[in-house]
CSV table of C-alpha atoms in Angstrom, one decimal:
chain,number,residue,atom,x,y,z
A,590,MET,CA,84.8,42.6,178.2
A,591,LEU,CA,84.8,40.8,175.0
A,592,LYS,CA,86.1,42.6,171.9
A,593,ARG,CA,83.9,42.7,168.9
A,594,MET,CA,85.5,40.9,166.0
A,595,PRO,CA,85.5,42.6,162.6
A,596,PRO,CA,83.0,41.1,160.1
A,597,ALA,CA,84.4,38.3,158.1
A,598,HIS,CA,85.2,39.0,154.4
A,599,LYS,CA,82.3,37.8,152.4
A,600,ARG,CA,83.3,35.5,149.6
A,601,THR,CA,81.6,36.3,146.4
A,602,ASN,CA,80.1,33.5,144.3
A,603,ASP,CA,80.6,34.4,140.6
A,604,PRO,CA,80.8,31.3,138.4
A,605,GLU,CA,81.2,33.2,135.2
A,606,ARG,CA,84.2,35.2,136.5
A,607,THR,CA,85.7,32.0,137.9
A,608,LYS,CA,85.4,30.4,134.5
A,609,ARG,CA,86.9,33.4,132.8
A,610,ASP,CA,89.8,33.3,135.3
A,611,ILE,CA,90.4,29.6,134.6
A,612,ILE,CA,90.4,30.1,130.9
A,613,GLU,CA,92.8,33.0,131.1
A,614,VAL,CA,95.3,30.9,133.2
A,615,ALA,CA,94.7,27.8,131.1
A,616,THR,CA,95.5,29.8,128.0
A,617,GLN,CA,98.9,30.6,129.4
A,618,GLU,CA,99.5,27.0,130.5
A,619,PHE,CA,98.5,25.4,127.2
A,620,ALA,CA,100.4,28.0,125.2
A,621,SER,CA,103.5,27.5,127.3
A,622,GLU,CA,103.4,23.7,127.8
A,623,GLY,CA,101.4,22.4,124.9
A,624,TYR,CA,98.4,20.2,125.2
A,625,SER,CA,100.3,17.1,126.4
A,626,GLY,CA,102.5,19.0,128.9
A,627,ALA,CA,99.8,21.2,130.4
A,628,ARG,CA,98.6,20.2,133.9
A,629,VAL,CA,95.2,20.8,135.3
A,630,ASP,CA,96.8,20.8,138.8
A,631,ALA,CA,99.0,23.8,137.8
A,632,ILE,CA,96.0,25.7,136.4
A,633,ALA,CA,94.1,25.0,139.6
A,634,ALA,CA,97.0,26.3,141.8
A,635,ARG,CA,97.3,29.5,139.8
A,636,THR,CA,93.6,30.2,139.9
A,637,ARG,CA,93.3,29.5,143.6
A,638,THR,CA,90.6,27.0,142.8
A,639,SER,CA,90.5,23.2,142.7
A,640,LYS,CA,91.0,20.5,140.1
A,641,ARG,CA,87.6,19.3,141.1
A,642,MET,CA,86.0,22.7,140.4
A,643,ILE,CA,87.7,22.9,136.9
A,644,TYR,CA,86.3,19.5,136.1
A,645,TYR,CA,82.9,20.6,137.3
A,646,TYR,CA,82.9,23.7,135.0
A,647,PHE,CA,84.6,22.2,132.0
A,648,GLY,CA,84.4,18.4,132.2
A,649,GLY,CA,88.1,17.6,131.8
A,650,LYS,CA,91.4,18.6,130.3
A,651,GLU,CA,90.4,18.2,126.7
A,652,GLN,CA,87.1,20.2,127.2
A,653,LEU,CA,89.1,22.9,128.9
A,654,TYR,CA,91.6,23.0,126.0
A,655,LEU,CA,88.7,23.3,123.6
A,656,ALA,CA,87.2,26.2,125.7
A,657,VAL,CA,90.6,27.9,125.5
A,658,LEU,CA,90.8,27.5,121.7
A,659,ALA,CA,87.2,28.7,121.4
A,660,GLU,CA,87.9,31.8,123.4
A,661,ALA,CA,91.1,32.5,121.3
A,662,TYR,CA,89.2,32.3,118.0
A,663,ARG,CA,86.2,34.1,119.5
A,664,ASN,CA,88.4,37.1,120.3
A,665,ILE,CA,89.7,37.6,116.8
A,666,ARG,CA,86.3,37.0,115.2
A,667,ALA,CA,84.8,39.6,117.6
A,668,LEU,CA,87.5,42.1,116.6
A,669,GLU,CA,86.6,41.6,112.9
A,670,ASP,CA,82.9,42.1,113.6
A,671,GLN,CA,83.7,45.5,115.2
A,672,LEU,CA,85.4,46.9,112.1
A,673,ASP,CA,83.4,49.5,110.2
A,674,ILE,CA,83.8,48.0,106.8
A,675,GLU,CA,80.3,48.3,105.3
A,676,ARG,CA,80.3,52.0,104.8
A,677,CYS,CA,83.6,52.3,103.0
A,678,ASP,CA,84.8,51.0,99.6
A,679,ALA,CA,86.1,47.5,99.2
A,680,ARG,CA,89.8,48.3,99.2
A,681,GLU,CA,89.5,50.4,102.4
A,682,GLY,CA,87.4,47.7,104.0
A,683,LEU,CA,89.9,45.0,103.2
A,684,ARG,CA,92.8,47.2,104.4
A,685,ARG,CA,91.1,47.6,107.8
A,686,LEU,CA,90.6,43.9,108.1
A,687,ILE,CA,94.2,43.0,107.2
A,688,GLU,CA,95.6,45.6,109.6
A,689,ALA,CA,93.3,44.3,112.4
A,690,THR,CA,94.5,40.7,111.7
A,691,PHE,CA,98.2,41.9,111.7
A,692,ASP,CA,97.8,43.8,115.0
A,693,HIS,CA,95.9,41.0,116.7
A,694,ASP,CA,98.5,38.4,115.9
A,695,GLU,CA,101.3,40.7,116.9
A,696,ARG,CA,99.6,41.4,120.3
A,697,ASN,CA,98.6,37.8,121.0
A,698,PRO,CA,101.5,35.4,120.7
A,699,ASN,CA,99.6,32.9,122.8
A,700,PHE,CA,97.0,32.7,120.0
A,701,ILE,CA,99.8,31.8,117.6
A,702,ARG,CA,101.2,29.2,120.0
A,703,LEU,CA,97.8,27.6,120.5
A,704,VAL,CA,97.1,27.3,116.8
A,705,SER,CA,100.6,25.9,116.3
A,706,ILE,CA,100.0,23.3,119.1
A,707,GLU,CA,96.7,22.3,117.5
A,708,ASN,CA,98.5,21.8,114.2
A,709,ILE,CA,101.0,19.5,115.9
A,710,HIS,CA,98.0,17.4,116.9
A,711,HIS,CA,96.8,17.5,113.2
A,712,GLY,CA,93.7,19.6,114.2
A,713,LYS,CA,92.3,16.6,116.1
A,714,HIS,CA,90.5,18.6,118.7
A,715,LEU,CA,89.1,21.1,116.3
A,716,LYS,CA,87.7,18.4,114.1
A,717,GLN,CA,85.8,17.0,117.1
A,718,ASN,CA,84.1,20.4,117.7
A,719,PRO,CA,81.8,21.6,114.9
A,720,GLN,CA,80.9,24.7,116.9
A,721,LEU,CA,84.5,26.0,116.4
A,722,ARG,CA,84.0,25.7,112.6
A,723,GLN,CA,80.7,27.6,112.9
A,724,LEU,CA,82.5,30.3,115.0
A,725,ASN,CA,85.1,30.9,112.4
A,726,ALA,CA,82.7,30.9,109.4
A,727,SER,CA,82.1,34.7,110.0
A,728,VAL,CA,85.4,35.8,108.6
A,729,ILE,CA,84.7,33.9,105.3
A,730,THR,CA,81.3,35.6,105.1
A,731,THR,CA,83.0,39.0,105.7
A,732,LEU,CA,85.6,38.5,103.1
A,733,ASP,CA,83.0,37.2,100.6
A,734,ARG,CA,81.1,40.5,101.0
A,735,ILE,CA,84.3,42.5,100.5
A,736,LEU,CA,85.3,40.6,97.4
A,737,ALA,CA,81.8,40.9,95.9
A,738,ARG,CA,81.8,44.7,96.6
A,739,GLY,CA,85.3,45.0,95.1
A,740,ARG,CA,84.2,43.2,91.9
A,741,LYS,CA,81.2,45.4,91.6
A,742,GLU,CA,83.4,48.5,92.0
A,743,GLY,CA,85.7,47.0,89.3
A,744,VAL,CA,88.8,46.9,91.5
A,745,PHE,CA,89.1,43.2,92.4
A,746,ARG,CA,89.7,40.2,90.1
A,747,ASN,CA,87.0,37.6,90.0
A,748,ASP,CA,89.1,34.4,90.4
A,749,VAL,CA,90.0,34.6,94.1
A,750,ASP,CA,87.6,33.2,96.7
A,751,ALA,CA,87.3,34.2,100.4
A,752,VAL,CA,89.1,31.1,101.7
A,753,ASP,CA,92.1,31.8,99.4
A,754,LEU,CA,92.1,35.4,100.6
A,755,HIS,CA,91.9,34.4,104.2
A,756,LEU,CA,94.8,32.0,103.8
A,757,ALA,CA,97.0,34.7,102.2
A,758,ILE,CA,96.3,37.2,105.0
A,759,SER,CA,96.7,34.7,107.8
A,760,SER,CA,99.9,33.2,106.3
A,761,TYR,CA,101.8,36.4,106.4
A,762,CYS,CA,100.5,37.7,109.7
A,763,PHE,CA,100.9,34.3,111.4
A,764,PHE,CA,104.3,33.5,110.1
A,765,ARG,CA,105.9,36.7,111.3
A,766,VAL,CA,105.0,35.9,114.9
A,767,ALA,CA,105.3,32.1,114.9
A,768,ASN,CA,108.7,32.1,113.2
A,769,ARG,CA,110.2,35.4,114.3
A,770,HIS,CA,112.9,33.7,116.4
A,771,THR,CA,114.2,31.3,113.8
A,772,PHE,CA,113.8,33.9,111.0
A,773,GLY,CA,115.8,36.4,113.1
A,774,ALA,CA,118.5,33.9,113.9
A,775,LEU,CA,118.9,32.8,110.2
A,776,PHE,CA,118.6,36.2,108.5
A,777,ASP,CA,119.6,38.7,111.3
A,778,ARG,CA,116.3,40.6,111.2
A,779,ASP,CA,114.3,41.4,114.2
A,780,LEU,CA,110.7,41.2,113.1
A,781,SER,CA,109.5,42.8,116.3
A,782,GLU,CA,111.6,45.9,115.8
A,783,PRO,CA,109.3,49.0,115.5
A,784,LYS,CA,110.5,50.1,112.0
A,785,VAL,CA,110.4,46.5,110.6
A,786,LEU,CA,107.0,46.0,112.2
A,787,ALA,CA,105.5,49.2,110.6
A,788,LYS,CA,107.1,48.2,107.2
A,789,SER,CA,105.6,44.7,107.4
A,790,ARG,CA,102.2,46.1,108.3
A,791,THR,CA,102.1,48.3,105.2
A,792,GLN,CA,103.7,45.6,103.0
A,793,ILE,CA,101.0,43.0,103.6
A,794,VAL,CA,98.2,45.4,102.7
A,795,GLU,CA,100.0,46.5,99.5
A,796,MET,CA,100.8,42.8,98.6
A,797,ILE,CA,97.2,41.7,99.0
A,798,LEU,CA,95.6,44.7,97.2
A,799,ALA,CA,98.1,44.4,94.3
A,800,TRP,CA,97.3,40.7,94.0
A,801,LEU,CA,93.5,41.2,94.0
A,802,GLY,CA,93.9,44.0,91.5
A,803,ALA,CA,96.1,42.0,89.1
A,804,LYS,CA,94.6,40.3,86.1
A,805,SER,CA,94.1,36.5,86.1
A,806,THR,CA,97.1,34.6,84.8
A,807,GLY,CA,95.1,31.8,83.4
């Protein structure tokens, strides 16, 4: 008498999930190995898919790298969009945005590495992709609104634009993560230590608000 075999496990076909899995692994590969050192074969092996399938979904290594960059920027822009900053005063709204940026960069060292890698390549790949510029325009729009509200409330100076403000916030938050190892080695301060982390988070808010509240120097 023949035994009945158990039904075979049905393989699900979910292209969107497959692409998400590929981007997740590719993020780790590019962040760890850089654009030049990253290998599509390694990404395929870790996602249990094939190099051919990755090329089918993304077109090639450069397109996959651009998809990884887009996802990294999309995550931080989505986080900013979720902040409830329209129903509070300008100073509170800006505080929430600064803290969100600080927390995001602290939790996402791969984002810092990817941006650093793209800077090594002089922003070549970003320049070739106007969609990424459009994706990141939202933070400038948000900061423009906050600045306008702060000026109307009489608490912000009128000679700082949104790009300058974004640069100031990003510089502090980005530097702490990107340079924490060299900074720690040179000055014997662990920037990831909880007390130092909390102090830095408060410090960046106070610095930016003090700067925006100061009178123009000329």
